[in-house]
Amino acid sequence: MEKRARGEIRVHERNDGTLTFSIRFRVNGKREIITLGTNKDGWTWRKAERKLDDALAQVRAGVWQPEEPTRREKVGDLTFHEFASRWWVARKAELRPNTQLDYEWRLTKHLLPFFHDMAISDIDVDAVDRYREAKVAERERVREAAASGNPLTRKDGQKRVVLSNESINKTLVLLANILDSAVERGGLETNPARGKRRRLKAVRPQRGVLEPDELTELLQIAGQMDRQKRQDLQIGRRPMIVVMAQAGLRVTELCQLRWRAVDVHHERLIVEQAKTDAGRRQVDLTLDVIEELNGWRAERGSVELDDFVFATASGKPRDRNNIRTILSRVVEKVNAQRDDRGYAPLPPVVPHTLRRTYISLMLEAGAPLHYVMDQVGHEDSKTTLEIYAQVQKRVSRPQVKRAFEELLSRTDVGELSVPAEAREKMSHQTAERAK
C-alpha cells in the first residue's frame, strides 16, 4: 500500500516580530519547501493549512508540479502608491510610534495624493518641483480663505493648517528616502528628490526660553486655573508645567510617565520610554517638584503604580497635542492679565520651551554641562551648547549694562579733548558739536 503523503507548516519569526509561513512535504522521495509569505501579507496558520492540504491532494493524485517562478517585477513600472506602501511596511517596525504617526501624515496627506498613480520611473526633477509648487499654492489658498473669513476645513471639521516651508521640506525628505530605495533596486538612475534646490528656503525657528519671573507667573496662573475647576475635572496644569520646566521632560515623556517612575524616596524620576537611548535616564528632582507631584497624587486619590501620572478621565495617557492645548490656554490667560497691567506678552511658549527653560536655569545655576546633558538625555551637545550661549548672554547682560552706565558717568563731556591735527580738519560746527 502506498504511503500517505504528509507535510508540515513552519513558522519563522524575524527580529522585528514578522512571521514568515512556509510548508514542507515530500514528493517522489524528495523534500519540497515552499515559502508562502508573511503575516503582513495576510498569511495565517489556517491559510497555510489550506495551502498544504491543496498541495498534498495534488501529490496523492500524482499531478503536483512545482510552480513556475514568477518574473520579478520591475521597480520602475510600479506606481508610487505600490512602491511606497511596500517601503512603508518594511520600514515601519523600525520607527518609534511618534515617528510612525509623522511619516503616515506626510505620506497620506501629502505625497500619495500627488504621486499616487505615477510610475516610479516617471518621477523626475520636474515632477518633484511641480509637487513643491503645488504645496506652496495650496498653502496660499488656505491662507487667503482664512483671511477672507471663510477658512477651509478638513473632513473632520477642523480648520486646515497653513504649512510652513519647513513642513513642506519634511515631506520632500520622506520622498527622497523612499526614492533612495527605488534607486537601489534599479527603478531610478538617480534620486530626483535629493539636493538643496528641491527644498524651500526655511527660516530657522527662534526657540527661546522663559525668564525665571515669567515661569513663576505661568505657574501661578496654572495653579489658579486648577483651583477653579471641580475636583472631577482636575487635569494638573501646574504639575504638568513643573515637570517639564523643572525636570526637563519631553512632552512625550510626560505623557508616558507612570507613578512607579516617581521615586520620591530617592528624589528622582525614572524615564523609561524616551526618544533616544540616552533619553532613558534618571532625573534628579528638587523638593519643589517632589512637593508638586505629592500634592497632585493626593488630589488624584487612590492611584496604582502603573497608572499614568497625567491620565485622561478614562485612564489613558494624554498625547502631545492635548498637552500643547492645555499649555496654550494657560499662556493665553497669562497674556490677558499681562495686557491688563500694560506688560508685554510672554514669548511663544510650547512644551519644548519649558524643557529649554529647564536647561537654561540649570546652566545659569552653575550645573556642569555634562551633568545637564545627562539630566535631559542629550546624546549630542549641540543643543545644550546653543542654550548655554543664550545663558551666557543673559548672565553677561547686567554686568555689561552696569559697566556701560559707569563708563558714561565717568565721562565729562565738557572736558572732551580732540587732538590738534584732527581739530584743524574739523569744521567749526563739528568742533562745537564735539564739545
Coordinates of C-alpha atoms in Angstrom, one line a residue:
M1 CA 0.0 0.0 0.0
E2 CA 1.4 3.4 -1.0
K3 CA 2.4 5.6 2.0
R4 CA 0.1 8.6 2.5
A5 CA 1.7 11.9 1.7
R6 CA 2.2 14.1 4.8
G7 CA 3.6 17.5 5.4
E8 CA 4.1 20.3 7.9
I9 CA 3.7 24.0 8.4
R10 CA 6.7 26.0 9.5
V11 CA 6.7 29.5 11.0
H12 CA 9.8 31.6 11.4
E13 CA 9.8 34.8 13.5
R14 CA 12.1 37.6 12.3
N15 CA 13.8 40.1 14.6
D16 CA 11.1 42.7 14.0
G17 CA 8.3 40.3 15.0
T18 CA 7.2 39.5 11.5
L19 CA 6.1 35.8 11.0
T20 CA 7.0 34.0 7.8
F21 CA 4.9 30.9 6.9
S22 CA 6.2 28.0 4.7
I23 CA 5.1 24.4 4.1
R24 CA 7.2 21.3 3.8
F25 CA 6.2 18.0 2.2
R26 CA 7.7 15.1 0.2
V27 CA 7.1 14.3 -3.5
N28 CA 8.6 11.1 -5.0
G29 CA 11.0 10.8 -2.1
K30 CA 12.2 14.4 -2.5
R31 CA 11.6 17.1 0.1
E32 CA 9.9 20.3 -1.1
I33 CA 9.8 23.5 0.8
I34 CA 7.5 26.4 -0.4
T35 CA 7.7 29.8 1.3
L36 CA 4.2 31.3 1.3
G37 CA 4.7 34.8 2.8
T38 CA 4.4 36.8 6.0
N39 CA 1.6 37.7 8.3
K40 CA 1.9 41.3 7.0
D41 CA 0.9 39.8 3.6
G42 CA -2.1 38.2 5.1
W43 CA -0.8 34.7 5.8
T44 CA -2.2 32.9 8.9
W45 CA -1.8 29.4 10.2
R46 CA -5.3 28.5 8.9
K47 CA -4.5 29.8 5.4
A48 CA -1.2 27.9 5.4
E49 CA -3.1 24.7 6.4
R50 CA -5.4 25.1 3.4
K51 CA -2.4 25.6 1.1
L52 CA -0.7 22.5 2.5
D53 CA -3.9 20.4 2.1
D54 CA -4.1 21.5 -1.6
A55 CA -0.5 20.6 -2.2
L56 CA -0.9 17.2 -0.5
A57 CA -4.0 16.4 -2.5
Q58 CA -2.2 17.1 -5.7
V59 CA 0.7 14.9 -4.6
R60 CA -1.7 12.0 -3.8
A61 CA -3.3 12.5 -7.2
G62 CA 0.1 12.5 -8.9
V63 CA -0.5 15.8 -10.6
W64 CA 1.6 18.1 -8.4
Q65 CA 4.1 20.3 -10.3
P66 CA 6.4 22.9 -8.9
E67 CA 5.1 26.5 -9.5
E68 CA 6.8 28.4 -12.3
P69 CA 9.0 31.1 -10.8
T70 CA 7.2 34.4 -11.2
R71 CA 9.0 37.1 -13.2
R72 CA 10.4 39.7 -10.8
E73 CA 8.5 43.0 -11.2
K74 CA 10.4 45.9 -12.5
V75 CA 10.5 48.6 -9.8
G76 CA 10.3 51.3 -12.3
D77 CA 6.9 50.0 -13.6
L78 CA 5.3 50.1 -10.1
T79 CA 3.2 53.1 -9.2
F80 CA 4.4 55.3 -6.4
H81 CA 1.5 54.1 -4.2
E82 CA 2.5 50.4 -4.7
F83 CA 6.2 51.1 -4.1
A84 CA 5.7 53.5 -1.2
S85 CA 3.3 51.0 0.5
R86 CA 5.8 48.2 0.3
W87 CA 8.6 50.6 1.6
W88 CA 6.4 51.6 4.5
V89 CA 5.6 48.0 5.5
A90 CA 9.3 47.1 5.6
R91 CA 10.3 50.3 7.4
K92 CA 7.5 50.9 9.8
A93 CA 8.6 48.4 12.5
E94 CA 12.0 50.2 12.9
L95 CA 10.5 53.5 13.8
R96 CA 9.2 54.9 17.1
P97 CA 5.4 55.4 17.5
N98 CA 5.6 59.2 17.2
T99 CA 7.8 58.9 14.1
Q100 CA 5.3 56.4 12.6
L101 CA 2.5 58.9 13.0
D102 CA 4.6 61.7 11.5
Y103 CA 5.6 59.6 8.4
E104 CA 2.0 58.5 7.9
W105 CA 0.9 62.1 8.0
R106 CA 3.4 63.0 5.3
L107 CA 2.5 60.1 3.1
T108 CA -1.3 60.0 3.3
K109 CA -1.9 63.7 3.5
H110 CA 0.7 65.0 1.0
L111 CA 2.8 62.6 -1.0
L112 CA 0.3 59.9 -2.0
P113 CA -2.4 62.4 -3.2
F114 CA 0.0 63.9 -5.7
F115 CA 2.2 61.0 -6.8
H116 CA -0.4 58.2 -6.3
D117 CA -0.7 56.8 -9.9
M118 CA 2.7 58.0 -11.2
A119 CA 5.1 55.3 -12.2
I120 CA 8.4 55.3 -10.2
S121 CA 10.4 55.6 -13.4
D122 CA 8.3 58.8 -14.4
I123 CA 9.2 60.7 -11.2
D124 CA 11.9 63.2 -12.2
V125 CA 13.1 66.6 -11.1
D126 CA 10.3 68.3 -12.9
A127 CA 7.7 66.1 -11.0
V128 CA 9.3 66.9 -7.7
D129 CA 9.3 70.6 -8.4
R130 CA 5.7 70.5 -9.5
Y131 CA 4.8 68.9 -6.2
R132 CA 6.6 71.5 -4.3
E133 CA 4.9 74.3 -6.2
A134 CA 1.5 72.7 -5.7
K135 CA 2.1 72.6 -1.9
V136 CA 3.0 76.3 -1.9
A137 CA -0.1 77.2 -4.0
E138 CA -2.2 75.1 -1.7
R139 CA -0.8 77.0 1.3
E140 CA -1.7 80.3 -0.3
R141 CA -5.3 79.2 -0.9
V142 CA -5.6 78.1 2.8
R143 CA -4.2 81.5 3.9
E144 CA -6.4 83.6 1.6
A145 CA -9.5 81.7 2.7
A146 CA -8.7 82.2 6.4
A147 CA -8.1 85.9 5.7
S148 CA -11.5 86.3 4.0
G149 CA -13.3 84.8 7.0
N150 CA -14.2 81.5 5.2
P151 CA -11.4 79.2 6.4
L152 CA -11.0 75.8 4.6
T153 CA -11.7 72.8 6.8
R154 CA -10.8 69.1 6.8
K155 CA -13.2 66.2 6.7
D156 CA -13.4 66.2 10.5
G157 CA -14.4 69.9 10.5
Q158 CA -11.1 71.2 11.8
K159 CA -9.6 74.2 10.2
R160 CA -6.8 73.4 7.7
V161 CA -3.4 74.4 8.9
V162 CA -1.1 76.7 6.8
L163 CA 2.0 74.6 6.0
S164 CA 5.4 76.2 6.7
N165 CA 8.3 75.8 4.3
E166 CA 9.9 73.6 6.9
S167 CA 6.9 71.3 6.9
I168 CA 6.8 71.1 3.1
N169 CA 10.6 70.3 3.2
K170 CA 9.9 67.4 5.6
T171 CA 7.6 65.8 3.1
L172 CA 10.3 66.2 0.5
V173 CA 12.8 64.5 2.8
L174 CA 10.5 61.5 3.1
L175 CA 10.0 61.4 -0.6
A176 CA 13.8 61.3 -1.0
N177 CA 14.1 58.4 1.4
I178 CA 11.5 56.4 -0.5
L179 CA 13.2 57.1 -3.8
D180 CA 16.6 56.1 -2.4
S181 CA 15.2 52.6 -2.1
A182 CA 14.0 52.8 -5.7
V183 CA 17.5 53.8 -6.9
E184 CA 19.0 50.8 -5.0
R185 CA 16.5 48.5 -6.8
G186 CA 17.2 49.8 -10.2
G187 CA 13.9 51.7 -10.6
L188 CA 15.7 55.1 -11.0
E189 CA 19.2 56.0 -12.0
T190 CA 19.4 59.0 -9.6
N191 CA 17.2 60.4 -6.9
P192 CA 15.3 63.4 -8.2
A193 CA 14.2 64.5 -4.7
R194 CA 17.8 64.9 -3.4
G195 CA 19.6 68.3 -3.4
K196 CA 19.1 71.7 -1.8
R197 CA 17.5 73.0 -5.0
R198 CA 14.5 70.8 -4.3
R199 CA 13.9 72.5 -0.9
L200 CA 12.2 75.7 0.1
K201 CA 14.1 78.3 2.0
A202 CA 13.1 77.7 5.6
V203 CA 13.8 80.3 8.3
R204 CA 15.2 78.6 11.4
P205 CA 12.6 79.0 14.2
Q206 CA 13.6 81.1 17.2
R207 CA 13.4 78.8 20.1
G208 CA 13.5 80.9 23.2
V209 CA 13.3 80.3 27.0
L210 CA 11.3 81.8 29.8
E211 CA 12.9 84.1 32.3
P212 CA 12.5 83.0 35.9
D213 CA 9.8 85.6 36.7
E214 CA 7.9 84.6 33.6
L215 CA 7.9 80.9 34.6
T216 CA 6.8 81.9 38.1
E217 CA 3.8 83.8 36.6
L218 CA 3.0 80.9 34.3
L219 CA 2.9 78.5 37.3
Q220 CA 0.8 80.9 39.4
I221 CA -1.9 81.2 36.7
A222 CA -1.9 77.4 36.1
G223 CA -2.5 76.9 39.8
Q224 CA -5.4 79.3 39.8
M225 CA -7.0 77.6 36.8
D226 CA -6.6 74.2 38.6
R227 CA -8.3 75.5 41.8
Q228 CA -11.2 76.9 39.8
K229 CA -12.2 73.5 38.3
R230 CA -14.3 70.9 40.0
Q231 CA -12.5 68.1 41.7
D232 CA -13.6 65.6 39.0
L233 CA -12.3 68.0 36.3
Q234 CA -8.8 68.4 37.6
I235 CA -6.1 67.8 35.0
G236 CA -3.0 69.0 36.8
R237 CA -2.0 72.0 34.7
R238 CA 0.5 73.3 37.2
P239 CA 2.1 69.9 37.9
M240 CA 2.5 69.3 34.2
I241 CA 4.3 72.6 33.7
V242 CA 6.5 71.9 36.8
V243 CA 7.6 68.5 35.5
M244 CA 8.5 69.9 32.0
A245 CA 10.1 73.2 33.3
Q246 CA 11.8 71.9 36.5
A247 CA 12.7 68.3 35.5
G248 CA 13.2 68.8 31.7
L249 CA 11.0 66.1 30.4
R250 CA 10.0 66.0 26.7
V251 CA 6.3 66.2 26.1
T252 CA 6.1 62.6 25.0
E253 CA 8.0 61.5 28.1
L254 CA 5.5 63.5 30.2
C255 CA 2.6 61.7 28.5
Q256 CA 4.0 58.2 29.2
L257 CA 5.1 59.0 32.8
R258 CA 3.7 56.4 35.3
W259 CA 3.6 56.7 39.1
R260 CA 6.1 53.8 39.5
A261 CA 8.7 56.1 37.8
V262 CA 8.3 58.8 40.5
D263 CA 10.8 57.7 43.2
V264 CA 10.1 60.2 46.0
H265 CA 12.3 58.4 48.5
H266 CA 15.5 58.8 46.4
E267 CA 14.3 62.2 45.0
R268 CA 14.5 61.1 41.4
L269 CA 12.3 60.4 38.4
I270 CA 13.0 57.4 36.1
V271 CA 12.3 58.0 32.4
E272 CA 11.6 54.5 30.9
Q273 CA 10.4 55.5 27.4
A274 CA 12.4 58.1 25.5
K275 CA 13.2 59.4 22.1
T276 CA 16.8 58.1 22.2
D277 CA 18.9 55.6 24.1
A278 CA 20.4 58.4 26.1
G279 CA 16.8 59.5 26.9
R280 CA 16.3 56.6 29.2
R281 CA 17.7 58.1 32.4
Q282 CA 17.2 59.1 36.0
V283 CA 16.4 62.8 36.6
D284 CA 17.3 64.4 40.0
L285 CA 14.3 66.2 41.5
T286 CA 14.2 69.3 43.6
L287 CA 12.0 69.5 46.7
D288 CA 9.6 71.8 44.8
V289 CA 9.0 69.2 42.1
I290 CA 8.5 66.4 44.7
E291 CA 6.0 68.5 46.7
E292 CA 4.1 69.3 43.5
L293 CA 3.9 65.6 42.5
N294 CA 2.9 64.6 46.0
G295 CA 0.2 67.2 46.0
W296 CA -1.1 66.0 42.6
R297 CA -1.1 62.4 43.7
A298 CA -3.1 63.3 46.8
E299 CA -5.6 65.1 44.6
R300 CA -6.0 62.1 42.4
G301 CA -6.9 59.9 45.4
S302 CA -6.2 56.2 45.0
V303 CA -3.7 55.5 42.3
E304 CA -1.9 52.4 41.1
L305 CA 1.8 52.3 40.4
D306 CA 1.1 51.5 36.7
D307 CA -1.3 54.5 36.4
F308 CA -0.2 57.4 34.2
V309 CA 0.6 60.5 36.2
F310 CA -1.2 62.7 33.8
A311 CA -4.0 60.5 32.5
T312 CA -7.3 61.3 30.8
A313 CA -10.6 60.7 32.5
S314 CA -10.6 57.2 31.1
G315 CA -7.1 56.5 32.5
K316 CA -5.3 56.6 29.1
P317 CA -2.2 58.7 28.6
R318 CA -2.6 62.1 27.1
D319 CA -1.0 62.9 23.8
R320 CA 1.3 65.8 22.9
N321 CA -1.4 67.7 21.1
N322 CA -3.6 67.6 24.2
I323 CA -0.7 68.9 26.3
R324 CA 0.0 71.7 23.8
T325 CA -3.6 72.8 24.0
I326 CA -3.6 72.8 27.8
L327 CA -0.4 74.8 27.9
S328 CA -1.6 77.3 25.3
R329 CA -4.8 78.1 27.3
V330 CA -2.7 78.8 30.4
V331 CA -0.4 81.1 28.3
E332 CA -3.4 82.8 26.8
K333 CA -4.7 83.7 30.3
V334 CA -1.3 84.9 31.4
N335 CA -1.0 87.2 28.4
A336 CA -4.5 88.6 29.1
Q337 CA -3.5 89.6 32.6
R338 CA -0.2 91.0 31.4
D339 CA -2.0 93.1 28.9
D340 CA -4.3 94.5 31.6
R341 CA -1.2 95.6 33.5
G342 CA 0.4 97.1 30.4
Y343 CA 3.1 94.4 30.2
A344 CA 4.4 92.7 27.0
P345 CA 3.1 89.2 26.4
L346 CA 5.2 86.1 27.0
P347 CA 7.3 84.9 24.2
P348 CA 5.9 81.9 22.2
V349 CA 5.5 79.0 24.7
V350 CA 5.2 75.4 23.6
P351 CA 6.1 72.3 25.7
H352 CA 9.7 72.3 24.3
T353 CA 10.1 75.9 25.5
L354 CA 9.7 74.6 29.1
R355 CA 12.3 71.9 28.5
R356 CA 14.8 74.5 27.2
T357 CA 13.9 76.7 30.1
Y358 CA 14.9 73.9 32.5
I359 CA 18.3 73.6 30.7
S360 CA 18.8 77.3 30.8
L361 CA 18.1 77.6 34.6
M362 CA 20.3 74.6 35.3
L363 CA 23.2 76.1 33.4
E364 CA 22.7 79.5 35.0
A365 CA 22.6 77.9 38.4
G366 CA 26.2 76.6 37.7
A367 CA 25.4 72.9 36.8
P368 CA 28.2 71.3 34.7
L369 CA 27.5 70.9 31.0
H370 CA 27.9 67.1 31.1
Y371 CA 25.5 66.8 34.1
V372 CA 22.8 68.9 32.3
M373 CA 23.2 66.7 29.2
D374 CA 22.7 63.6 31.3
Q375 CA 19.7 65.0 33.1
V376 CA 17.8 65.9 29.8
G377 CA 19.1 62.9 27.8
H378 CA 21.0 64.7 25.2
E379 CA 23.3 62.5 23.1
D380 CA 24.7 65.5 21.2
S381 CA 26.0 68.6 23.0
K382 CA 24.9 70.9 20.1
T383 CA 21.5 71.8 21.6
T384 CA 22.9 72.1 25.1
L385 CA 25.7 74.4 23.9
E386 CA 23.2 76.5 22.0
I387 CA 21.2 77.2 25.1
Y388 CA 24.4 77.7 27.1
A389 CA 25.4 80.5 24.7
Q390 CA 22.0 82.1 25.4
V391 CA 22.6 81.8 29.1
Q392 CA 26.0 83.4 28.9
K393 CA 24.4 86.4 27.1
R394 CA 21.8 86.7 29.8
V395 CA 24.3 86.4 32.6
S396 CA 26.6 89.0 31.0
R397 CA 23.8 91.5 30.2
P398 CA 23.6 93.1 33.7
Q399 CA 27.4 93.3 34.0
V400 CA 27.7 94.9 30.6
K401 CA 24.9 97.3 31.4
R402 CA 26.4 98.4 34.7
A403 CA 29.8 98.8 33.0
F404 CA 28.3 100.8 30.2
E405 CA 26.5 103.1 32.6
E406 CA 29.6 103.6 34.8
L407 CA 31.7 104.4 31.7
L408 CA 29.2 107.2 30.7
S409 CA 29.0 108.5 34.3
R410 CA 32.8 108.9 34.4
T411 CA 33.0 110.8 31.2
D412 CA 32.9 114.6 31.5
V413 CA 31.6 115.9 28.1
G414 CA 32.9 119.4 29.0
E415 CA 36.4 118.2 29.2
L416 CA 36.3 116.2 26.0
S417 CA 39.7 116.8 24.2
V418 CA 40.2 116.5 20.5
P419 CA 43.7 116.0 19.1
A420 CA 45.1 119.2 17.4
E421 CA 45.6 117.6 14.0
A422 CA 42.0 116.3 14.0
R423 CA 40.7 119.6 15.3
E424 CA 42.2 121.5 12.4
K425 CA 40.4 119.2 9.9
M426 CA 37.1 119.6 11.6
S427 CA 34.6 122.4 10.7
H428 CA 33.7 124.9 13.3
Q429 CA 30.2 123.4 13.6
T430 CA 31.5 119.9 14.0
A431 CA 34.0 121.0 16.7
E432 CA 31.3 122.7 18.6
R433 CA 29.2 119.5 18.5
A434 CA 32.1 117.6 19.7
K435 CA 32.5 119.9 22.7

